[in-house]
Every structure is written in structure tokens, then in C-alpha cells.
mmCIF file of C-alpha atoms and ligand atoms in Angstrom:
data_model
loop_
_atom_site.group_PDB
_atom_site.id
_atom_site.type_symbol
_atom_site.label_atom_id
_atom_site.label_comp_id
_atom_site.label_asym_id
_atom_site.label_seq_id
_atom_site.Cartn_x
_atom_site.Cartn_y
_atom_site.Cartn_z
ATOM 1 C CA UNK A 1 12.735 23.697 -14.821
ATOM 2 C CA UNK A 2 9.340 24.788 -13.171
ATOM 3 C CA UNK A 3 8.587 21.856 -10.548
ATOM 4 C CA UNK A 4 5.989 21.370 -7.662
ATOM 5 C CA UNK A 5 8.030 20.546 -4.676
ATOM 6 C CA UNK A 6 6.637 18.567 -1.686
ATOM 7 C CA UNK A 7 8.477 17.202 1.486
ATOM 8 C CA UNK A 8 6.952 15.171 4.510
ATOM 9 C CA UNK A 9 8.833 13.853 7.595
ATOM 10 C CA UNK A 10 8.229 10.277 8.132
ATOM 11 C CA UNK A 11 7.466 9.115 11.754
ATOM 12 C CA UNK A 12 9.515 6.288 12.624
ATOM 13 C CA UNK A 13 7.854 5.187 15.755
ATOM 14 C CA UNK A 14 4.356 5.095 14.492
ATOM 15 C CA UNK A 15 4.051 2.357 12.457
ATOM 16 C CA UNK A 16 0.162 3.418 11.957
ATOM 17 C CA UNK A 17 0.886 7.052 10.437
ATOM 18 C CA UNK A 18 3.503 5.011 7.762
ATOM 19 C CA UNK A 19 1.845 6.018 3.924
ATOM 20 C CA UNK A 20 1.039 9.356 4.889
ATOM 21 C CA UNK A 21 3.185 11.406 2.400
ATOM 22 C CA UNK A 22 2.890 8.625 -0.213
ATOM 23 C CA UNK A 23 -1.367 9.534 0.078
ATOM 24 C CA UNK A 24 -0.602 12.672 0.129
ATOM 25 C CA UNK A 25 1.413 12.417 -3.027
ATOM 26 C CA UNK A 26 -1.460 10.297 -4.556
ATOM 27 C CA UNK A 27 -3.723 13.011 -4.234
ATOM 28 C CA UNK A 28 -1.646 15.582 -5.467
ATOM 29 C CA UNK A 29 -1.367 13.709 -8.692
ATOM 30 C CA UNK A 30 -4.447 12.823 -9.335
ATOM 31 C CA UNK A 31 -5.712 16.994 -8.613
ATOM 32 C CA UNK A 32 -2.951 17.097 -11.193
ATOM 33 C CA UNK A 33 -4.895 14.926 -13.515
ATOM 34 C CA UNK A 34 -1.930 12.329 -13.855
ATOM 35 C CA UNK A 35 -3.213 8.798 -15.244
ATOM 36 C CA UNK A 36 -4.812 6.475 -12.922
ATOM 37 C CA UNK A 37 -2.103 4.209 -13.749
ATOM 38 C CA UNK A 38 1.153 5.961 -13.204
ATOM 39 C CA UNK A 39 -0.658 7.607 -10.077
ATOM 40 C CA UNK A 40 -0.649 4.171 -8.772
ATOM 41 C CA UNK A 41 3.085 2.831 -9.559
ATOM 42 C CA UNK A 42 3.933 6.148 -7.833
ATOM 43 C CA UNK A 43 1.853 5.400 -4.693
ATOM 44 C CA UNK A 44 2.794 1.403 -4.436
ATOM 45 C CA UNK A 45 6.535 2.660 -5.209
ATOM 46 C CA UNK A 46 6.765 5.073 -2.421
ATOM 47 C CA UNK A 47 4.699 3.931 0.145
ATOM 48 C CA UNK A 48 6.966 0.669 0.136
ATOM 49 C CA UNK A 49 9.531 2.642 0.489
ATOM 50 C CA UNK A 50 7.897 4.767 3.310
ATOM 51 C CA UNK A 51 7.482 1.889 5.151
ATOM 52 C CA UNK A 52 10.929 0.789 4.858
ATOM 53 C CA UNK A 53 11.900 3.813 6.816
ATOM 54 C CA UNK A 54 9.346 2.973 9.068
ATOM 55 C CA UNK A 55 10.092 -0.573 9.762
ATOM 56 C CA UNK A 56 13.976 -0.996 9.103
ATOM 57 C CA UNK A 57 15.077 3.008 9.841
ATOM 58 C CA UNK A 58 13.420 4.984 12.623
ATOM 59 C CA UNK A 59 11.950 7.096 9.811
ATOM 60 C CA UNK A 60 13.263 9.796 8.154
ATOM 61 C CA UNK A 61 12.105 12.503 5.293
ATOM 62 C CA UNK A 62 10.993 11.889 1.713
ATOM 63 C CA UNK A 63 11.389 15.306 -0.812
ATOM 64 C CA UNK A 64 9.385 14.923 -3.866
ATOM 65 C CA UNK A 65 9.947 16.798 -7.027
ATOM 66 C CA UNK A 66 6.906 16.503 -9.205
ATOM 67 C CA UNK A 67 7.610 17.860 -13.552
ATOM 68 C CA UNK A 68 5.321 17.662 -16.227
ATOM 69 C CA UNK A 69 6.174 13.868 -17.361
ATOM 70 C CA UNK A 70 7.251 12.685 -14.349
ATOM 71 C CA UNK A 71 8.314 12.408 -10.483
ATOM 72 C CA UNK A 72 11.552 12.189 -8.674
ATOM 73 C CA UNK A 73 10.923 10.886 -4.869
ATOM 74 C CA UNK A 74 14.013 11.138 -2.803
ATOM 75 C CA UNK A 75 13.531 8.488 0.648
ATOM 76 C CA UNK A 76 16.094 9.796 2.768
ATOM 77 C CA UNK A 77 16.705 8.323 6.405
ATOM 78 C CA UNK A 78 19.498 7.913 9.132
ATOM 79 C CA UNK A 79 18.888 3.965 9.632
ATOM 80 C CA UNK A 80 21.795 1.116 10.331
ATOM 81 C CA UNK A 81 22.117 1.671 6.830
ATOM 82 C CA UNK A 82 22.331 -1.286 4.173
ATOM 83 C CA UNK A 83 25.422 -3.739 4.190
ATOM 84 C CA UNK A 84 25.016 -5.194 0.994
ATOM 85 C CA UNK A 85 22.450 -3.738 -1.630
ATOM 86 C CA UNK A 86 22.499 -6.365 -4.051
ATOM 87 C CA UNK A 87 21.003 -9.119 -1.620
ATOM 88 C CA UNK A 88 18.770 -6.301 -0.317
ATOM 89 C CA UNK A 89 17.031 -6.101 -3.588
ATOM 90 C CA UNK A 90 16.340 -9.605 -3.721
ATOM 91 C CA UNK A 91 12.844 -10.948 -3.825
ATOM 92 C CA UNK A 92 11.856 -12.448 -0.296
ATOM 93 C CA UNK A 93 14.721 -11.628 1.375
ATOM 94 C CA UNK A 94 14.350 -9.654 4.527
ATOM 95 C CA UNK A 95 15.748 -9.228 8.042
ATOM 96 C CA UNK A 96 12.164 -7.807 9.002
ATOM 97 C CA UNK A 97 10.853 -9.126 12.757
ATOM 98 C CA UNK A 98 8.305 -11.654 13.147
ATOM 99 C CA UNK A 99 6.061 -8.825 14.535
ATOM 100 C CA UNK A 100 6.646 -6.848 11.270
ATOM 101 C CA UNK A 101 5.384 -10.025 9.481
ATOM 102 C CA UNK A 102 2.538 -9.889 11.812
ATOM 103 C CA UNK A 103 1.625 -6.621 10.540
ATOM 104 C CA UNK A 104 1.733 -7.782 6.792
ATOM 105 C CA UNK A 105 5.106 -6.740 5.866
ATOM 106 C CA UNK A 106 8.565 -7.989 5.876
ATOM 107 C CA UNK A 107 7.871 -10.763 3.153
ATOM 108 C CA UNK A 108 11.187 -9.016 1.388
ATOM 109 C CA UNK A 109 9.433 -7.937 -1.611
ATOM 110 C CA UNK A 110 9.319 -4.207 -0.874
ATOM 111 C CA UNK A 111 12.439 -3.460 -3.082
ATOM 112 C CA UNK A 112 11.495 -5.389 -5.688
ATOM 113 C CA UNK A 113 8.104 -3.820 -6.183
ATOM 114 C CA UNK A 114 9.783 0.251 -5.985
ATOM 115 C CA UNK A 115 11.953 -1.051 -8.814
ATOM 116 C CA UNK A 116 8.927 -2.742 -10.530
ATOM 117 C CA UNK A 117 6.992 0.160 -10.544
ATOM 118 C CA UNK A 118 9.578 2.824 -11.480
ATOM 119 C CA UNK A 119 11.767 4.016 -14.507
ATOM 120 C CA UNK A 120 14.769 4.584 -12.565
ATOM 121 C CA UNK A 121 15.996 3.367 -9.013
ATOM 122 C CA UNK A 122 18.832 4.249 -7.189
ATOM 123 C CA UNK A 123 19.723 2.868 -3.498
ATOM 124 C CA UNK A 124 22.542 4.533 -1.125
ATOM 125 C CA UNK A 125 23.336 3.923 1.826
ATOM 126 C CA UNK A 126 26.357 3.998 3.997
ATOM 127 C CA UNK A 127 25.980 0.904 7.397
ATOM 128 C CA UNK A 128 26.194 2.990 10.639
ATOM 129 C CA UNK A 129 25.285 6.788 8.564
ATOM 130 C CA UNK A 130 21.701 5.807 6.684
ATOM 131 C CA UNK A 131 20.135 5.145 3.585
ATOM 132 C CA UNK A 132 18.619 7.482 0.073
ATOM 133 C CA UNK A 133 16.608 5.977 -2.204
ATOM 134 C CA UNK A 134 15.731 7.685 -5.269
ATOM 135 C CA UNK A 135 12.877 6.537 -7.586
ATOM 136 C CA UNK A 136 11.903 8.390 -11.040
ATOM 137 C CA UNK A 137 8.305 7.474 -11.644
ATOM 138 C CA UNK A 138 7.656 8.490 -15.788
ATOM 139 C CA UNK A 139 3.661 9.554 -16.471
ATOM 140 C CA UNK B 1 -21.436 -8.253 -8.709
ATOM 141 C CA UNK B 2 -22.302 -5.228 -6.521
ATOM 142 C CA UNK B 3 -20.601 -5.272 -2.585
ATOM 143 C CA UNK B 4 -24.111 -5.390 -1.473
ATOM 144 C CA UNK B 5 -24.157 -9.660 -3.098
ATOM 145 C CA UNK B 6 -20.410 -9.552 -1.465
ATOM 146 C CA UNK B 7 -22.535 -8.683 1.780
ATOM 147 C CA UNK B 8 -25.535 -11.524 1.124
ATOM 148 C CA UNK B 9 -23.060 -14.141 0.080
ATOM 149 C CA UNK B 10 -20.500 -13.775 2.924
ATOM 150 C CA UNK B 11 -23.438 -13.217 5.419
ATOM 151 C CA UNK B 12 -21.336 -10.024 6.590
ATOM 152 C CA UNK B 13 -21.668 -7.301 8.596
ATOM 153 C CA UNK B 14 -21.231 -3.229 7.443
ATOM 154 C CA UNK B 15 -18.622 -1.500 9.328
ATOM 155 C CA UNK B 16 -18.843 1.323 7.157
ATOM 156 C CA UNK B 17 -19.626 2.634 4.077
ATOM 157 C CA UNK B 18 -23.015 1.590 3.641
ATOM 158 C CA UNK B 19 -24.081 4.391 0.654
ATOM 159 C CA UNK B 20 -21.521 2.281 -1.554
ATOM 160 C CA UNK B 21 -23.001 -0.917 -1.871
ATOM 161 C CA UNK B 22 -24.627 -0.911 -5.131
ATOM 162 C CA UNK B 23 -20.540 -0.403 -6.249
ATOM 163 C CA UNK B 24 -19.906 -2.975 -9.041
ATOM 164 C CA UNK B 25 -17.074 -4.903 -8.599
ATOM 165 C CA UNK B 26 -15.529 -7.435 -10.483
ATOM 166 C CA UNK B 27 -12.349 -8.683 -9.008
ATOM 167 C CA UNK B 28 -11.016 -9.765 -5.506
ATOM 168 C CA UNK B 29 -7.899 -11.325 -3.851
ATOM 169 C CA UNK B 30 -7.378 -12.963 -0.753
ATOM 170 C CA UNK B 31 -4.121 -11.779 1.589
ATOM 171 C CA UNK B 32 -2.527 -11.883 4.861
ATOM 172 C CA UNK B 33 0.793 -10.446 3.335
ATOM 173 C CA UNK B 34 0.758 -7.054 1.893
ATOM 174 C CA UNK B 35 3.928 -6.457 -0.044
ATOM 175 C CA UNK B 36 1.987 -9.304 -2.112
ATOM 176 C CA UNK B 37 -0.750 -7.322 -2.526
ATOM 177 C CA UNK B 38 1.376 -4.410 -3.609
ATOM 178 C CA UNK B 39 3.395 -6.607 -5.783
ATOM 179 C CA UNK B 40 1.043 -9.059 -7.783
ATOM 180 C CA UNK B 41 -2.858 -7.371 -7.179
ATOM 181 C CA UNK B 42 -3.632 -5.745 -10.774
ATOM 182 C CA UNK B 43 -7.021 -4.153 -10.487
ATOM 183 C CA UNK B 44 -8.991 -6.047 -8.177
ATOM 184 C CA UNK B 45 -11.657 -4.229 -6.234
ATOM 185 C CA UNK B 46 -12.044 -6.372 -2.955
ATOM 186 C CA UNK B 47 -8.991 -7.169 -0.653
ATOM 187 C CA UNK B 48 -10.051 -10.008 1.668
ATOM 188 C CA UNK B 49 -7.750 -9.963 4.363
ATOM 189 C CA UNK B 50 -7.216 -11.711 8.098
ATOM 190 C CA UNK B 51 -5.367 -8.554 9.202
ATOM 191 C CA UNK B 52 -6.576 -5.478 11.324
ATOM 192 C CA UNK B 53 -4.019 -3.086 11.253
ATOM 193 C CA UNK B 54 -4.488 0.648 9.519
ATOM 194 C CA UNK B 55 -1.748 -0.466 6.796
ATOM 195 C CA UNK B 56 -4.404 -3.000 5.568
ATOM 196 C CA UNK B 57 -6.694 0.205 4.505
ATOM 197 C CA UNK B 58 -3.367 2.237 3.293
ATOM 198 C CA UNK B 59 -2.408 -0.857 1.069
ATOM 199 C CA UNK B 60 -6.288 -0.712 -0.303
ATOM 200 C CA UNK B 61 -6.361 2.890 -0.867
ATOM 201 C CA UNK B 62 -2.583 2.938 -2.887
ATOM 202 C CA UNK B 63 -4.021 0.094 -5.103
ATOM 203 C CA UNK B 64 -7.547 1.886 -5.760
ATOM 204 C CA UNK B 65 -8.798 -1.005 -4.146
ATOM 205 C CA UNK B 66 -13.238 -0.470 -3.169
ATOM 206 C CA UNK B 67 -13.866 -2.728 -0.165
ATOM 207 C CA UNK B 68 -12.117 -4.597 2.475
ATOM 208 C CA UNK B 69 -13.172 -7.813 4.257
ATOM 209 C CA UNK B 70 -12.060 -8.917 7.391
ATOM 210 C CA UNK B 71 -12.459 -12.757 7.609
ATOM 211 C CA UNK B 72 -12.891 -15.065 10.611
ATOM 212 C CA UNK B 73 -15.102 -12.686 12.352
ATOM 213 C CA UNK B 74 -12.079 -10.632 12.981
ATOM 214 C CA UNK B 75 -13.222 -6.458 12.935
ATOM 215 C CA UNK B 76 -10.721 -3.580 13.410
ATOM 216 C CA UNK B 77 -10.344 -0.526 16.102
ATOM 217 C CA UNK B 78 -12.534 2.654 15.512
ATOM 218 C CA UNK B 79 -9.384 4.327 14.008
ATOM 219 C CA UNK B 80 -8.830 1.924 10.937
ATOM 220 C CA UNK B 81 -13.096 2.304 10.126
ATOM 221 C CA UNK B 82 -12.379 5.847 10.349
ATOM 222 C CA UNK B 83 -9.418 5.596 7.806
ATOM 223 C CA UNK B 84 -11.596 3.592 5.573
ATOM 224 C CA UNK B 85 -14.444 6.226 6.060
ATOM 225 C CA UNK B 86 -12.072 9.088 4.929
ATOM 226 C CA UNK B 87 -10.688 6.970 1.713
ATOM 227 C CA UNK B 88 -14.281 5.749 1.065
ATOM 228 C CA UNK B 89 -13.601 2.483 1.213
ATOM 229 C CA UNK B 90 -16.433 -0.156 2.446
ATOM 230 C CA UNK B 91 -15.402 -2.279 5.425
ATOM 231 C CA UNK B 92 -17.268 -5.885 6.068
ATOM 232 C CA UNK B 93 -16.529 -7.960 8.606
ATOM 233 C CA UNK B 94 -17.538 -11.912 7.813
ATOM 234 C CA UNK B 95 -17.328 -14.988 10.097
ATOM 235 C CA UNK B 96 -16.150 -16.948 7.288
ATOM 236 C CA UNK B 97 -12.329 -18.200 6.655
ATOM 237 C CA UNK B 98 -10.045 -16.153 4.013
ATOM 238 C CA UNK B 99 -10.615 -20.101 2.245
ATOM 239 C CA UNK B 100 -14.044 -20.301 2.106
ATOM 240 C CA UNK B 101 -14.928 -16.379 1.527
ATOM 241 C CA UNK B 102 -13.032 -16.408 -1.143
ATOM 242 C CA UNK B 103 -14.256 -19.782 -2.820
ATOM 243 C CA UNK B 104 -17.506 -18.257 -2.216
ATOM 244 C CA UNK B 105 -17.012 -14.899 -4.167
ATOM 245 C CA UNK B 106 -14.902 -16.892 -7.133
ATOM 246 C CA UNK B 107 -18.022 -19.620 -7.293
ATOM 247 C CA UNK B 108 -20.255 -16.866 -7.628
ATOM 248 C CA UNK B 109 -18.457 -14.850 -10.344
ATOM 249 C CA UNK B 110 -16.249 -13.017 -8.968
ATOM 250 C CA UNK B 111 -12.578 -13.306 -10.897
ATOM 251 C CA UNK B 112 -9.507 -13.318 -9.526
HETATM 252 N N1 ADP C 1 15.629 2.199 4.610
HETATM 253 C C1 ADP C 1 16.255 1.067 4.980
HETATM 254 N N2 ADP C 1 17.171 1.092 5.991
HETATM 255 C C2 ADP C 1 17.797 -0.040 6.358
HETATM 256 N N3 ADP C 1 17.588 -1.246 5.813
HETATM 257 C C3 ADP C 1 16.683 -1.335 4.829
HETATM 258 C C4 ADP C 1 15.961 -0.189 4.353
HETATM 259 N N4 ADP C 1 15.151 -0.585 3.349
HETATM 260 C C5 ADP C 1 15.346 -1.902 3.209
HETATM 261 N N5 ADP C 1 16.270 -2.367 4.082
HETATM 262 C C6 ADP C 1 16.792 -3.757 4.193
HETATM 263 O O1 ADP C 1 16.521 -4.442 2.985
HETATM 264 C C7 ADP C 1 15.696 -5.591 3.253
HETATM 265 C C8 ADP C 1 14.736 -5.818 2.106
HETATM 266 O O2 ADP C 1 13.803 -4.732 2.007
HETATM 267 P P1 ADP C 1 12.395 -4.982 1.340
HETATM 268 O O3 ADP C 1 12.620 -5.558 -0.008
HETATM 269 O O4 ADP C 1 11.617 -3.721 1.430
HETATM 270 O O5 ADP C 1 11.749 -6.109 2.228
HETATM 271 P P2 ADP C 1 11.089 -6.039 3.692
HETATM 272 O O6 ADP C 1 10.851 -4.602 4.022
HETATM 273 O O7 ADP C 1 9.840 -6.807 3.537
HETATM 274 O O8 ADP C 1 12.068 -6.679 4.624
HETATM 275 C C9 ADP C 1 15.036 -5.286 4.576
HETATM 276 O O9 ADP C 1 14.628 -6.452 5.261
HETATM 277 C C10 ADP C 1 16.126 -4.526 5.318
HETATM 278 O O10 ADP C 1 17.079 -5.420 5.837
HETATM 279 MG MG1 MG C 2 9.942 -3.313 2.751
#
């Protein structure tokens, strides 16, 4: 099927460049005249995930594939990795730094909210090898 | 009310985006944490926020957000006004506590 295919590399040691590709996705949606609404579950569920990378994985690269009714945003990176998923997706837990805090982050709710404002989430990650996301946003 | 009453009431200064203060807004929230923001703000216009970093305008801009204030006097490097500048986002800077800004706004009409 005909798709619009977008990739970014994701910085991981500027914390200040983190939500690039998820603004650049925003505006790509909205040029493609995508509801105000599901433009912004996209842009709050990626850019939580972009800063994931940022703050837990050194970065890494998010591939977008965008279709008529909806988007499929893979977060790939080469992190430590998740040990156990389940407890990672748990509201206000985190193993964020108290500088990461500092910065507004860290208060454990980013997985939560990419599930919250997707159809369909999928987390994989091997410890020591790195960790895919993959979120299905439905317009 | 428009940001320019935001502006009056919090007796705050214009970092930038001074052609968009007759904006009407209607809604604000109060924040330090911004997975919060991400996770619980609906469609409130005004973030009022104690922090400075360039992830405060990022969260704005991904929730559509219209203005940002920084409380406690606190105002940001030239690079986060000219992020805001880009996403068109008004920037105020007001001596006032995240408390007592934001009991100001909500007295005033402003919902949460
Ligand atoms: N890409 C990733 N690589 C490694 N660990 C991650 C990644 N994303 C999330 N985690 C782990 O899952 C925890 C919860 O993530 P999240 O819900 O986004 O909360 P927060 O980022 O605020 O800590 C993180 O503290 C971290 O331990
Ligand atoms: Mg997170």
C-alpha cells in the first residue's frame, strides 16, 4: 500500500534537540490535513517516546510510516535495553536521574501516556542489545 | 480572557510574541512535571511552569498549547525564546509563584 515514509535519527546526547522528529511529524500531518486531535495523540505519543531514547538510551532512530487512516512509528534504539516490560509500563515508575526530574521528566508516566494515546503498542527490547517500540496511531 | 489580561493580571513581562496578545484563551494549568502535562492537560491554552529548559516549549507546542509563563521571576536562555518564536508561542515571564499566578488566573476566570 502507497505510504509516506519519514525517518529521523535521534540525538542522544542533546537532551535540547529531543522532539525534533516528533514536530516534524506534527507538521507533516497537519499539511496532510489530519484532525487536530489525532495529530496531537500522535505528537504526545512519540515525542514521549523520543525522549525515552533520549534520556534512558543514548538515542537512536524513529521510521515512520504514515497511510491514509493512520500511522505506524517504529522507536528503535541500542540502549541497556528493558529488564522487565511489565513494571516498565507502570504509571510512576521510573529509574530516571534526579537531574532528568530536574528537567521535567522521569515522573514514570511516559509509557503510560504512548499507550494512552495510541491504538496499538508494542515494546521490545532485549537488556544489553536495545529497545523497539512500535505505536499505531488510528486518524 | 485574552494573554494581554494574563499580562495585566500577573504584572508580567513579554519575552516574545507580542502581535499575539489579543489571543483568547480560556484554559491554563500549572506544572513543574511534564509527562503530567502530556498525560492529564486536555486543551488548555496557558502552561504555567517553574521550568526553563527548551522541552518546556516542545511539551507546549505537542499539546497546541498558546502561551507559556515562567513563574518566580525565572526567564529562559535566548535559544528557548527563539523556539517559542518559531512555534509562535507567547513567552511571559512573572515574579509571581506557580501558587499565586495560578489562583490569580482561576479567580479571574480562567478554568482549569
Ligand atoms: N528506550 C528505553 N530504553 C531503556 N529503558 C527505557 C526506555 N524507555 C523506557 N525505559 C525504562 O522504562 C522506565 C519507564 O519509562 P517511562 O514510563 O517513559 O518513564 P520515565 O521516562 O519518566 O522514567 C524508564 O524509567 C526506564 O527505566
Ligand atoms: Mg519517559
Amino acid at each position: 500500500m502507497e505510504c509516506i515514509r519519514l525517518a529521523y535519527d535521534v540525538d542522544g546526547e542533546n537532551f535540547s534537540s529531543a522532539g525534533n522528529a516528533s514536530e516534524s511529524v506534527k507538521r507533516t500531518l497537519k499539511q496532510l490535513g489530519v484532525s487536530p486531535a489525532s495529530v496531537r495523540r500522535v505528537a504526545i505519543a512519540m515525542y514521549e517516546g523520543e525522549i525515552n531514547m533520549v534520556i534512558h538510551a543514548h538515542g537512536g532512530r524513529a521510521e515512520v510510516e504514515i497511510y491514509p487512516d493512520y500511522i505506524d512509528i517504529y522507536l528503535k534504539d541500542h540502549g541497556p535495553g528493558i529488564a522487565d516490560i511489565d513494571l516498565a509500563m507502570k504509571a510512576g515508575w521510573s529509574t530516571a536521574s534526579e537531574n532528568i526530574r530536574s528537567l521535567g521528566f522521569g515522573a514514570g508516566m511516559g509509557l503510560p501516556n504512548m499507550k494512552n494515546y495510541s491504538d496499538e503498542m508494542k515494546v521490545d527490547s532485549t537488556v544489553g542489545v536495545g529497545t523497539t517500540v512500535f505505536l499505531r496511531v488510528r486518524f | 480572557m485574552t494573554i494581554r489580561e494574563v499580562v495585566k493580571l500577573l504584572d508580567a513581562e513579554i519575552l516574545c510574541g507580542e502581535d499575539r496578545l489579543d489571543t483568547e484563551i480560556h484554559t491554563a494549568c500549572g506544572s513543574d512535571m511534564m509527562s503530567d502535562v502530556l498525560a492529564y492537560v486536555k486543551d488548555q491554552s496557558v502552561l504555567l511552569t517553574g521550568l526553563l529548559n527548551p522541552q518546556v516549549v516542545r511539551t507546549a507546542e505537542m499539546m497546541d498549547m498558546l502561551c507559556i509563563v515562567f513563574v518566580r521571576g525565572k526567564k529562559p536562555d535566548a535559544a528557548v525564546i527563539e523556539l517559542a518564536k518559531e512555534k509562535g508561542i507567547v513567552l511571559l515571564s512573572t515574579d509571581k509563584r506557580l501558587f499565586v499566578a495560578c489562583g490569580i488566573l482561576y479567580t479571574n476566570g480562567l478554568g482549569g
